[in-house]
Every structure is written in structure tokens, then in C-alpha cells.
XYZ file of N, CA and C in Angstrom:
765
model
N 112.504 122.314 91.012
C 111.220 123.040 91.641
C 109.753 122.619 91.392
N 109.768 124.030 90.281
C 108.223 123.743 90.571
C 107.684 121.592 89.962
N 108.601 121.238 88.974
C 108.079 119.923 88.337
C 107.506 119.328 90.511
N 108.825 119.740 90.772
C 108.405 118.489 92.281
C 106.673 119.104 92.900
N 106.513 119.982 93.188
C 104.796 121.206 93.208
C 103.828 120.491 92.337
N 104.983 120.250 90.537
C 102.843 119.359 89.846
C 103.374 118.103 90.806
N 104.466 117.466 91.538
C 104.509 115.829 90.998
C 103.152 115.729 92.712
N 104.218 117.060 93.331
C 102.730 116.805 94.999
C 101.554 116.469 94.474
N 101.455 117.915 94.089
C 100.234 118.987 93.926
C 99.346 117.238 93.555
N 99.924 117.083 92.004
C 99.174 115.742 91.561
C 98.605 115.009 92.197
N 99.157 113.972 93.517
C 99.371 113.356 94.781
C 97.908 113.533 95.438
N 98.936 115.032 95.725
C 97.491 114.993 96.400
C 95.779 115.034 95.988
N 95.800 115.403 94.886
C 94.208 115.774 93.539
C 93.826 113.735 93.955
N 94.842 113.542 93.297
C 94.337 111.783 93.283
C 93.286 111.224 94.832
N 94.237 111.432 95.682
C 93.915 111.500 96.898
C 92.953 112.430 97.880
N 92.182 113.523 97.279
C 90.930 114.280 97.334
C 89.589 113.602 96.354
N 89.949 113.091 95.652
C 89.602 112.274 94.545
C 89.023 111.343 94.996
N 89.948 110.422 95.747
C 89.538 109.008 96.247
C 88.689 109.446 97.257
N 89.069 110.644 98.443
C 88.588 110.947 99.520
C 87.027 111.459 99.371
N 86.645 111.626 98.138
C 85.687 112.937 97.609
C 84.443 111.576 97.633
N 85.027 110.870 96.095
C 84.497 109.549 95.928
C 83.665 107.980 96.891
N 84.191 108.393 98.428
C 84.380 107.435 99.141
C 83.269 107.875 99.432
N 83.076 109.965 99.984
C 82.110 110.368 100.748
C 80.648 110.085 100.047
N 81.215 110.440 98.163
C 80.221 110.020 97.902
C 79.503 108.642 97.412
N 79.894 107.606 97.425
C 78.935 107.206 98.398
C 78.392 106.414 99.704
N 79.006 107.182 100.816
C 77.875 106.986 101.804
C 76.902 107.568 102.072
N 76.866 108.300 100.671
C 75.456 108.886 100.456
C 74.060 108.229 99.136
N 74.902 107.367 98.601
C 74.886 106.560 97.618
C 74.430 105.130 98.321
N 74.519 104.811 99.415
C 73.950 103.789 100.317
C 73.148 104.197 101.955
N 72.595 104.671 101.689
C 72.168 104.872 102.866
C 71.239 104.188 102.851
N 70.911 103.495 102.654
C 69.479 102.591 102.094
C 69.934 101.400 102.920
N 71.166 101.221 102.459
C 71.372 99.546 102.633
C 71.804 98.955 104.299
N 71.484 97.854 104.581
C 70.932 97.218 105.988
C 71.676 96.371 105.730
N 72.180 95.078 104.673
C 73.164 94.202 104.824
C 74.124 93.721 103.531
N 74.780 93.144 103.555
C 75.825 93.228 102.553
C 76.264 91.764 102.516
N 77.054 90.878 100.988
C 77.798 90.485 101.320
C 78.890 90.399 101.664
N 79.151 89.180 102.536
C 81.119 89.409 103.438
C 81.575 90.301 103.319
N 80.688 90.428 105.251
C 81.289 91.569 105.232
C 82.708 91.925 105.889
N 83.488 90.766 106.581
C 83.863 90.286 106.458
C 85.948 91.121 106.205
N 85.557 90.349 105.308
C 87.905 90.277 104.800
C 87.455 89.324 103.527
N 87.043 90.788 102.161
C 86.967 89.603 100.597
C 87.778 88.565 99.927
N 87.647 87.912 99.363
C 88.638 86.934 98.874
C 88.695 87.661 96.804
N 89.127 88.296 97.541
C 90.515 89.554 95.993
C 90.928 88.846 96.291
N 91.908 90.429 94.892
C 93.203 90.601 95.354
C 93.249 91.271 96.715
N 94.760 91.574 97.177
C 94.811 92.153 98.232
C 94.952 92.292 99.261
N 93.294 91.457 99.490
C 92.621 91.610 100.884
C 93.387 90.695 101.876
N 93.734 90.760 102.591
C 94.972 90.247 103.425
C 96.323 90.553 103.586
N 96.501 89.896 102.448
C 97.648 90.086 101.102
C 99.088 90.589 99.953
N 99.280 91.604 100.770
C 99.430 92.882 100.451
C 100.700 92.880 98.751
N 100.443 92.616 98.133
C 101.342 92.718 96.589
C 100.646 94.197 96.482
N 102.547 93.795 95.258
C 102.635 94.889 94.469
C 102.010 95.365 92.548
N 102.313 96.136 91.974
C 102.118 96.646 90.859
C 102.100 95.299 90.269
N 103.172 94.144 90.179
C 103.142 93.139 89.153
C 101.892 92.751 89.531
N 101.515 91.852 90.752
C 101.148 90.889 91.200
C 101.619 89.886 92.317
N 103.391 90.279 92.328
C 103.602 90.038 93.896
C 103.384 90.257 94.845
N 103.869 89.136 96.081
C 103.883 89.198 97.244
C 105.129 89.715 97.429
N 104.253 91.040 98.175
C 105.422 92.112 98.848
C 104.614 92.930 99.904
N 105.252 93.548 101.173
C 104.435 93.692 101.780
C 104.742 94.951 101.944
N 105.346 95.531 100.692
C 105.110 96.838 100.495
C 104.013 97.591 99.838
N 103.727 95.834 99.692
C 103.412 97.146 98.964
C 101.584 97.365 98.391
N 100.493 97.031 97.859
C 98.834 96.941 98.265
C 97.978 96.148 99.323
N 97.418 96.932 100.460
C 97.179 95.546 101.867
C 95.280 96.530 102.261
N 94.297 95.418 101.439
C 93.054 95.646 101.692
C 92.344 94.770 102.856
N 90.726 95.617 103.302
C 90.631 94.236 104.171
C 89.362 94.002 103.263
N 88.845 94.816 102.725
C 87.318 94.133 101.971
C 86.749 94.993 101.163
N 87.574 96.009 100.000
C 87.988 95.439 98.416
C 89.407 95.117 97.852
N 87.970 95.473 96.793
C 89.540 94.822 95.989
C 90.754 95.313 95.652
N 92.096 95.342 95.127
C 93.147 96.790 94.687
C 92.989 95.786 93.524
N 93.900 96.877 91.878
C 93.990 96.455 90.847
C 95.669 95.748 90.336
N 95.882 95.294 92.010
C 97.118 94.298 90.869
C 96.378 92.841 90.968
N 96.241 92.838 89.673
C 96.242 90.846 90.049
C 97.621 89.997 90.166
N 97.309 88.776 90.280
C 98.141 88.223 90.652
C 98.798 87.847 89.812
N 99.227 87.076 89.327
C 99.743 86.750 88.166
C 100.224 85.178 88.320
N 100.206 83.815 87.184
C 100.815 82.382 86.804
C 101.356 82.524 87.788
N 101.942 81.497 89.323
C 102.239 80.761 90.007
C 101.317 81.170 91.980
N 100.999 82.191 91.893
C 100.950 82.874 92.686
C 99.357 82.393 93.860
N 99.831 81.443 94.716
C 98.880 80.717 95.802
C 98.365 81.576 96.675
N 96.696 81.685 96.848
C 96.616 82.468 98.252
C 95.808 81.371 99.533
N 95.759 80.791 100.119
C 94.569 80.314 101.107
C 94.618 81.338 102.742
N 93.934 81.841 103.309
C 93.987 82.673 103.787
C 92.831 82.051 105.156
N 91.767 82.408 106.107
C 90.966 82.063 107.425
C 90.830 82.742 108.212
N 89.590 83.534 108.422
C 89.543 84.676 109.075
C 88.666 84.367 109.752
N 87.675 85.379 110.949
C 86.843 85.312 112.359
C 86.039 86.275 111.783
N 85.564 86.884 112.325
C 84.588 87.409 112.487
C 82.770 87.554 113.522
N 82.450 88.539 113.097
C 80.578 89.138 113.443
C 79.877 88.728 111.852
N 78.858 88.378 112.331
C 78.321 89.328 110.901
C 77.329 89.971 111.161
N 77.779 90.653 109.636
C 76.839 92.530 110.165
C 75.385 92.184 110.489
N 74.766 92.442 111.072
C 73.125 93.104 111.881
C 73.175 92.566 113.374
N 74.479 91.340 113.731
C 74.091 91.426 114.487
C 74.930 92.029 116.072
N 74.517 90.547 117.166
C 75.712 91.143 118.143
C 76.741 91.310 117.862
N 77.891 92.578 118.050
C 78.790 92.912 117.520
C 80.037 91.907 118.921
N 79.096 91.165 120.261
C 79.135 91.739 121.281
C 79.411 89.690 121.213
N 78.367 89.986 121.322
C 78.403 88.279 121.175
C 79.097 86.934 120.580
N 78.491 86.330 120.007
C 78.825 84.850 119.709
C 80.242 85.179 118.343
N 81.461 85.358 118.576
C 82.685 85.606 117.099
C 82.733 84.040 116.902
N 81.608 84.315 115.731
C 82.190 82.778 114.910
C 81.821 82.861 113.447
N 81.680 83.661 112.125
C 81.465 84.595 110.855
C 83.018 84.005 110.489
N 83.357 82.878 110.320
C 84.619 82.709 109.461
C 84.399 81.791 108.301
N 85.144 83.115 107.900
C 85.259 82.970 105.794
C 86.874 82.203 105.767
N 87.346 81.708 105.085
C 87.627 80.835 104.368
C 88.186 80.943 102.966
N 89.223 80.717 101.653
C 89.246 80.816 100.565
C 90.140 80.602 99.949
N 90.330 80.045 99.338
C 92.046 79.618 98.674
C 92.029 80.417 96.908
N 92.976 80.791 96.526
C 93.090 81.462 95.577
C 94.304 81.289 94.751
N 94.262 81.680 93.212
C 95.734 81.505 92.304
C 95.079 82.763 91.522
N 96.489 82.814 90.723
C 96.948 83.861 89.827
C 96.932 82.467 88.705
N 97.226 83.333 87.063
C 96.918 83.021 86.343
C 96.916 83.639 84.932
N 98.461 83.438 83.905
C 98.639 83.824 82.855
C 100.189 84.909 83.960
N 99.629 86.455 82.567
C 100.929 87.107 82.547
C 101.233 87.949 83.119
N 101.157 88.439 80.898
C 100.683 89.757 80.904
C 99.146 90.436 80.948
N 98.422 89.085 80.355
C 96.909 90.096 80.732
C 97.021 88.771 82.479
N 96.543 88.688 83.326
C 96.468 87.993 84.727
C 95.100 88.191 84.243
N 95.121 87.219 85.261
C 93.798 86.465 85.450
C 93.837 86.536 87.320
N 93.389 86.580 87.911
C 92.928 85.899 89.717
C 91.913 85.002 89.756
N 91.060 83.904 90.466
C 90.121 83.060 90.458
C 90.339 83.451 92.124
N 89.525 82.665 92.911
C 89.376 82.853 94.421
C 87.808 81.722 94.120
N 88.150 80.789 95.724
C 86.640 79.856 95.646
C 86.798 80.173 97.050
N 85.760 80.862 97.203
C 85.309 81.207 99.360
C 84.034 80.581 99.962
N 84.291 79.611 101.350
C 82.990 79.899 101.860
C 83.161 80.052 103.525
N 81.834 80.498 103.939
C 81.809 81.066 104.890
C 81.132 80.299 105.958
N 81.315 79.797 107.598
C 80.669 78.659 108.299
C 79.231 79.234 108.896
N 79.257 80.800 109.030
C 77.860 81.187 109.407
C 76.465 80.674 108.364
N 76.890 80.661 106.857
C 75.662 80.792 105.764
C 76.638 78.571 105.213
N 76.305 78.277 105.267
C 76.716 77.602 104.339
C 76.189 77.521 102.409
N 75.164 77.169 102.917
C 74.724 76.658 101.932
C 74.241 77.622 101.021
N 74.377 79.107 101.116
C 74.991 80.170 99.302
C 75.978 79.831 100.093
N 76.489 79.554 100.427
C 77.684 81.012 100.394
C 79.088 80.338 99.962
N 78.766 78.808 99.205
C 80.978 78.948 98.500
C 80.291 79.598 97.295
N 81.394 79.897 96.743
C 81.306 81.295 96.246
C 82.315 81.270 95.295
N 82.531 81.653 94.040
C 83.238 81.257 93.130
C 83.876 82.906 92.721
N 84.596 83.308 92.655
C 85.884 85.343 92.303
C 86.192 85.163 91.771
N 85.720 85.739 90.076
C 87.417 86.578 90.000
C 87.717 88.031 89.379
N 89.051 88.085 88.904
C 89.433 89.407 88.622
C 90.453 89.583 87.668
N 90.419 90.788 86.198
C 91.205 90.050 85.147
C 92.010 92.084 85.085
N 93.410 91.855 84.691
C 93.746 93.152 84.689
C 93.557 93.388 82.877
N 93.140 94.849 83.135
C 93.259 95.805 81.956
C 94.145 96.380 81.224
N 94.784 97.494 82.690
C 96.300 98.431 82.396
C 97.187 97.665 83.782
N 98.304 97.014 83.148
C 98.953 98.319 83.889
C 99.716 99.565 84.885
N 100.646 99.177 85.621
C 100.101 100.802 85.943
C 101.642 101.440 85.801
N 101.735 102.545 85.241
C 102.204 102.903 84.569
C 102.958 104.950 85.290
N 103.600 105.351 85.264
C 104.414 106.074 85.761
C 103.625 107.374 86.365
N 102.334 107.907 85.319
C 101.210 108.765 85.356
C 99.480 108.043 85.969
N 99.344 106.967 85.183
C 97.971 106.173 85.439
C 98.241 104.926 86.208
N 97.015 104.796 87.015
C 96.564 103.676 87.742
C 96.455 102.487 86.764
N 97.399 101.027 88.183
C 96.515 100.136 87.235
C 94.772 100.019 87.085
N 94.605 99.317 86.003
C 93.277 99.147 86.047
C 92.975 97.858 86.334
N 91.330 97.111 86.894
C 91.101 95.478 86.439
C 89.577 95.199 86.502
N 88.729 94.397 86.417
C 87.402 94.268 86.187
C 87.346 93.222 86.633
N 86.074 92.774 88.217
C 85.927 91.851 88.335
C 84.996 90.680 88.521
N 84.246 90.335 88.779
C 83.546 89.909 89.273
C 83.312 88.812 90.834
N 82.268 88.994 92.124
C 82.926 89.027 93.228
C 80.977 88.001 93.094
N 81.413 86.506 93.083
C 79.784 85.422 93.639
C 79.556 84.701 91.887
N 80.267 84.511 91.669
C 79.719 84.477 90.011
C 78.716 84.104 89.402
N 78.229 82.823 90.465
C 77.323 81.924 89.896
C 75.576 83.039 90.976
N 76.024 83.288 91.505
C 74.999 84.191 92.501
C 74.596 83.545 92.720
N 75.334 82.915 93.873
C 74.843 81.946 95.382
C 73.542 82.388 96.431
N 73.935 83.987 96.352
C 73.462 84.052 97.185
C 72.401 85.482 96.580
N 71.055 85.695 96.110
C 70.299 85.630 95.482
C 70.522 87.269 95.726
N 70.904 88.139 93.913
C 70.954 89.629 94.490
C 72.598 90.038 94.531
N 73.884 89.266 94.545
C 74.939 89.199 95.621
C 76.028 89.162 94.188
N 75.529 89.241 92.874
C 77.045 89.092 91.238
C 76.984 89.889 91.399
N 78.578 90.598 91.562
C 79.102 92.185 92.040
C 80.161 91.678 90.904
N 79.216 92.317 90.442
C 80.800 93.237 89.187
C 81.205 94.288 89.206
N 82.341 94.921 88.783
C 82.618 95.745 89.802
C 84.254 96.170 89.103
N 84.815 97.115 88.635
C 85.651 98.152 88.455
C 86.506 98.379 89.477
N 88.135 98.740 88.841
C 88.994 98.990 90.087
C 90.100 99.279 90.083
N 90.608 100.816 89.759
C 91.951 101.327 89.300
C 92.548 101.580 91.050
N 94.091 100.839 90.349
C 95.027 101.417 92.972
C 96.599 102.058 92.006
N 96.735 102.957 92.478
C 98.072 103.471 92.107
C 99.634 104.723 93.577
N 100.092 103.388 93.243
C 101.083 103.867 94.459
C 101.536 105.407 94.002
N 101.464 105.868 95.557
C 101.896 107.798 95.301
C 103.160 107.962 96.452
N 103.475 109.403 95.607
C 104.692 109.692 97.088
C 104.588 110.676 97.893
N 104.337 110.465 99.011
C 103.703 112.025 99.410
C 105.071 112.189 100.990
N 104.893 112.491 100.621
C 106.533 113.158 102.244
C 107.536 112.402 101.938
N 108.173 112.127 101.234
C 108.037 110.495 101.294
C 107.905 109.906 102.349
N 107.162 109.527 101.769
C 106.702 108.490 102.138
C 105.313 107.551 101.104
N 105.464 106.347 100.800
C 104.436 105.618 100.667
C 102.871 105.447 100.456
N 102.317 105.786 99.655
C 100.395 105.739 100.008
C 99.238 105.305 98.011
N 98.875 104.687 99.137
C 98.536 103.367 97.746
C 97.097 103.433 98.210
N 95.989 104.349 96.681
C 95.213 104.830 96.937
C 93.956 103.569 95.905
N 93.066 103.315 96.160
C 92.317 102.497 95.342
C 90.135 103.053 95.233
N 90.379 102.419 94.592
C 89.079 103.492 94.291
C 87.859 102.401 92.905
N 87.321 102.654 93.087
C 86.263 101.029 92.186
C 84.780 101.270 92.760
N 84.017 100.944 91.718
C 82.378 100.959 91.980
C 82.607 100.339 91.676
N 81.355 99.175 91.753
C 80.598 97.515 92.097
C 79.133 97.494 92.717
N 78.970 97.014 92.154
C 76.793 96.455 92.480
C 76.603 96.003 93.031
N 75.711 94.268 93.377
C 76.540 93.339 94.348
C 76.184 94.092 95.464
N 77.332 93.023 95.872
C 77.215 92.751 97.327
C 78.173 95.080 97.505
N 78.698 95.665 96.922
C 79.159 96.563 96.848
C 77.971 97.580 96.450
N 76.911 97.210 96.983
C 75.441 98.927 97.286
C 75.435 99.302 96.007
N 75.682 98.679 94.390
C 75.877 100.399 93.359
C 76.517 101.174 93.445
N 77.511 101.138 93.979
C 78.052 102.484 94.725
C 80.042 102.485 94.266
N 80.066 103.804 94.853
C 81.183 103.405 94.488
C 82.387 102.953 95.796
N 83.812 102.555 95.876
C 84.694 102.591 97.429
C 85.994 102.292 96.718
N 86.829 102.858 97.934
C 87.665 103.908 97.877
C 88.267 103.701 98.695
N 89.737 102.739 98.773
C 90.925 102.803 99.770
C 92.110 103.734 100.376
N 92.627 103.349 101.237
C 93.870 103.783 102.016
C 94.919 103.123 101.814
N 96.137 102.445 102.528
C 97.187 102.119 102.535
C 98.587 102.251 102.113
N 99.058 102.062 103.711
C 100.176 103.693 104.443
C 101.387 101.681 104.598
N 102.406 100.817 104.216
C 103.430 100.184 104.373
C 103.755 101.131 105.241
N 104.355 100.290 106.718
C 105.146 100.758 108.226
C 106.514 99.765 108.236
N 107.840 100.056 106.967
C 108.851 99.404 107.235
C 108.349 98.077 106.498
N 108.979 96.453 106.253
C 108.466 95.682 106.019
C 107.742 94.364 106.392
N 107.545 95.137 107.346
C 106.958 94.376 108.551
C 104.812 94.806 108.598
N 104.946 95.357 108.873
C 103.644 96.097 109.059
C 103.062 96.176 107.824
N 101.532 96.993 107.401
C 100.562 97.304 106.859
C 99.487 98.175 107.731
N 98.964 99.703 106.834
C 98.052 100.204 107.697
C 96.948 100.278 106.975
N 95.978 99.995 106.606
C 94.820 100.133 106.124
C 93.374 100.855 107.504
N 92.733 101.403 105.709
C 91.238 101.804 106.043
C 90.404 102.108 104.508
N 88.675 101.493 104.636
C 88.761 102.062 103.673
C 86.393 102.069 103.704
N 86.622 102.375 102.420
C 85.088 102.915 102.092
C 84.411 100.989 100.987
N 83.797 100.565 102.068
C 82.972 99.532 100.391
C 82.264 99.062 100.095
N 81.737 100.717 100.411
C 79.785 100.824 100.207
C 78.827 100.074 100.972
N 79.324 99.287 101.544
C 78.468 99.157 102.917
C 78.853 100.104 104.256
N 80.015 100.121 104.436
C 80.874 99.778 106.154
C 81.982 101.110 105.144
N 83.151 101.343 107.164
C 84.335 102.023 106.389
C 84.372 101.236 107.474
N 85.526 99.714 107.214
C 87.082 99.109 107.657
C 88.051 99.461 107.510
N 89.231 99.239 109.149
C 90.381 100.160 109.374
C 90.724 98.974 109.127
N 92.065 98.268 109.552
C 92.811 97.316 109.805
C 94.904 97.190 109.619
N 95.504 96.207 110.611
C 96.476 96.349 110.146
C 97.004 94.986 109.602
N 98.268 95.307 108.544
C 98.720 93.478 108.426
C 100.251 93.658 109.284
N 100.430 92.262 109.487
C 101.690 92.123 110.722
C 102.371 90.303 109.979
N 103.356 91.018 109.302
C 104.156 90.160 108.629
C 105.546 89.459 109.097
N 105.605 88.420 110.050
C 107.035 87.673 111.152
C 107.650 87.705 110.581
N 107.832 87.830 108.810
C 108.615 86.520 107.589
C 109.982 88.134 107.336
N 108.472 89.189 107.316
C 109.318 89.992 106.119
C 108.367 90.525 105.223
N 109.512 91.059 104.105
C 108.808 91.836 102.815
C 108.013 90.930 102.573
N 109.180 89.750 101.629
C 108.365 88.149 101.286
C 107.955 87.157 102.588
N 107.856 87.842 103.156
C 106.912 86.314 104.561
C 105.865 85.941 103.706
N 105.921 85.054 103.590
C 104.145 83.710 103.407
C 102.676 84.497 104.325
N 103.291 84.548 105.925
C 101.935 84.715 106.711
C 102.314 85.988 107.002
N 100.275 86.390 106.827
C 100.393 88.034 107.029
C 98.866 88.122 108.981
N 99.273 89.107 109.100
C 98.082 88.050 110.472
C 97.687 89.504 110.280
N 96.237 89.598 110.217
C 94.920 90.646 110.404
C 94.854 90.997 111.878
N 93.963 92.046 111.881
C 93.339 92.400 112.598
C 92.955 93.857 111.947
N 91.518 94.233 112.388
C 90.833 95.312 111.840
C 89.533 94.734 112.163
N 88.781 96.303 111.699
C 87.359 96.386 112.390
C 86.650 97.397 111.383
N 85.776 96.071 111.062
C 84.705 96.521 110.795
C 83.710 97.040 110.549
N 83.011 98.494 109.701
C 82.373 99.116 110.805
C 81.040 98.390 111.579
N 80.251 97.651 110.321
C 79.151 97.373 110.764
C 78.819 96.163 111.441
N 79.456 95.065 110.497
C 79.936 93.444 111.635
C 81.057 94.025 112.840
N 82.182 94.483 113.695
C 82.381 94.220 113.795
C 84.195 94.534 113.805
N 84.815 93.572 114.850
C 86.136 93.051 115.909
C 86.283 91.873 112.914
N 87.246 91.542 113.203
C 87.411 91.275 112.764
C 89.169 90.301 112.623
N 89.086 89.035 112.803
C 90.996 88.632 112.553
C 90.973 87.278 112.043
N 92.231 87.550 111.725
C 92.929 86.259 110.883
C 94.041 85.825 110.278
N 94.749 85.083 109.611
C 95.598 84.712 108.927
C 95.727 84.341 107.463
N 96.539 85.757 106.056
C 96.749 84.805 104.796
C 98.007 84.873 104.951
N 98.109 83.623 103.979
C 99.016 82.398 103.569
C 99.461 83.337 101.850
N 100.349 83.464 101.102
C 100.452 83.356 99.986
C 101.326 82.874 100.088
N 101.758 81.867 98.356
C 103.271 81.588 97.952
C 103.299 81.967 96.230
N 104.252 81.903 96.076
C 104.550 81.807 94.489
C 105.180 80.214 94.034
N 103.997 79.577 93.709
C 105.636 78.175 93.813
C 106.911 78.592 92.630
N 106.818 79.095 91.816
C 107.685 79.422 90.342
C 108.728 79.692 91.208
N 109.224 80.419 91.997
C 109.790 80.862 92.718
C 110.352 80.174 94.356
N 112.088 79.776 94.574
C 113.042 79.207 95.509
C 112.633 80.065 96.867
């Protein structure tokens, strides 16, 4: 009984730390007025749920505009497209800030994810290459750890975004919760970011996060179930407004 109490207490403490970090990050970024790619990020776990091994899994970690530390491995291909509003614009106006990217996983033990992204709103600055490298796998007591960079070649001045991120799966009251906590520069406003994700069966994921610039909430739906290749995302970015689209992901090493 004491062991169960200890595990539950540790889980609740972890959630509390994540939420505290989120609140701290708000105070450190009150002067922020804009952020690069404020709809959906071209990073692992954004729009497509993945498990701790980096595999496609509807019951895995799922976020919108922050990375998860689970890094896809060799065989993973991701090709999503989304549409939303440009941050700072009229959220009731033109719904035309489209984003799309191609992502791929490399390696196995030390996984590497690389993505190439384009947005429709600003063509000249927005051809962006990003990457994430796994450092440590998730264990029973420790989170997965990864580091990465969004906009490696700094196509938009000041927005090369180095970051570190940790993700841990918790069981609270019999339900699975993924907690993610990280810190990043550039697009992440030199502050903490964090998120929570709750899978709901084999077809749905619900997520909430703070990305250093805004709060985001959303839901993912996979018509094909646990290993389905398509995920429909409907969400809301705190400053940019509504975002919607579809993420497609495959593992070409599996039939």
C-alpha cells in the first residue's frame, strides 16, 4: 500500500512540477509579441502520437506546438499539412496560414529526427530545417531526454531555436498521462515550455500545452485506430486562433 502511495505521490509531484514550470514561463515571456510558426511545429509528436520507442501509436505522446522527447527512429516518415491564422492578425479573418512539412527518423539507439517545413504565409523566410536527437530513453523512474534545434539555418532572424526536452509517461488513477517539460531559445522565447497529453482509447488524444508564447489546446482523431496512418487535428492556439489539419505518418520497415 505504501509503495502505491509513493508512486502516486511521485506522479502527482511530477505533474505539479510541469504546471509550475508552465506558470514560471508565462512570467518570463510577458514581453513576447510574436513567435515563429505559431500553429503546429515541425517537431516529434506534433500532430502525430508516438510512443517511447518513437513508433506511431495512438496511445502515445501527442502535442501541437512543442516537441516530445520521444524521437522517431529509422523507418518513420511524417507528412502533415495544417491551416490556421497568422499570430497577431484577425482571428476571424483569413484562415490562410498553411504549414506543411516532411519529417523522417534515422538511427535506432541514438535516434535522429529531421524535418523540412514550409509555410504559405511567408515563403521567403519560412523554408525551415529542424532536427532532434535522443539522449536517453525513458525508464521506469526517469523520463526520456532529447535535444534539438528548430530553424537550424535561421531563415528568420533570431529564431534559431535550440531546446532540451523531457517526456514521461505516468499512470494516475488508472489513466495514462504524458507530461512534457522543456526549455528553449528563439521561437520558444528563451523560456520553459510544457504540456500534458491524455489518450482516450485507440482513436482520440486530448492535449494542452504552453509553448513559451501561447497556450494551445487540441484533440487528435485517428479513424484507423491505434496504428492508423492518419490523424485529424483540431485545436486552438492562444494568440493565433483556430488550427486544423491532418497528419500522415508511416513506418516503411513494417508491413
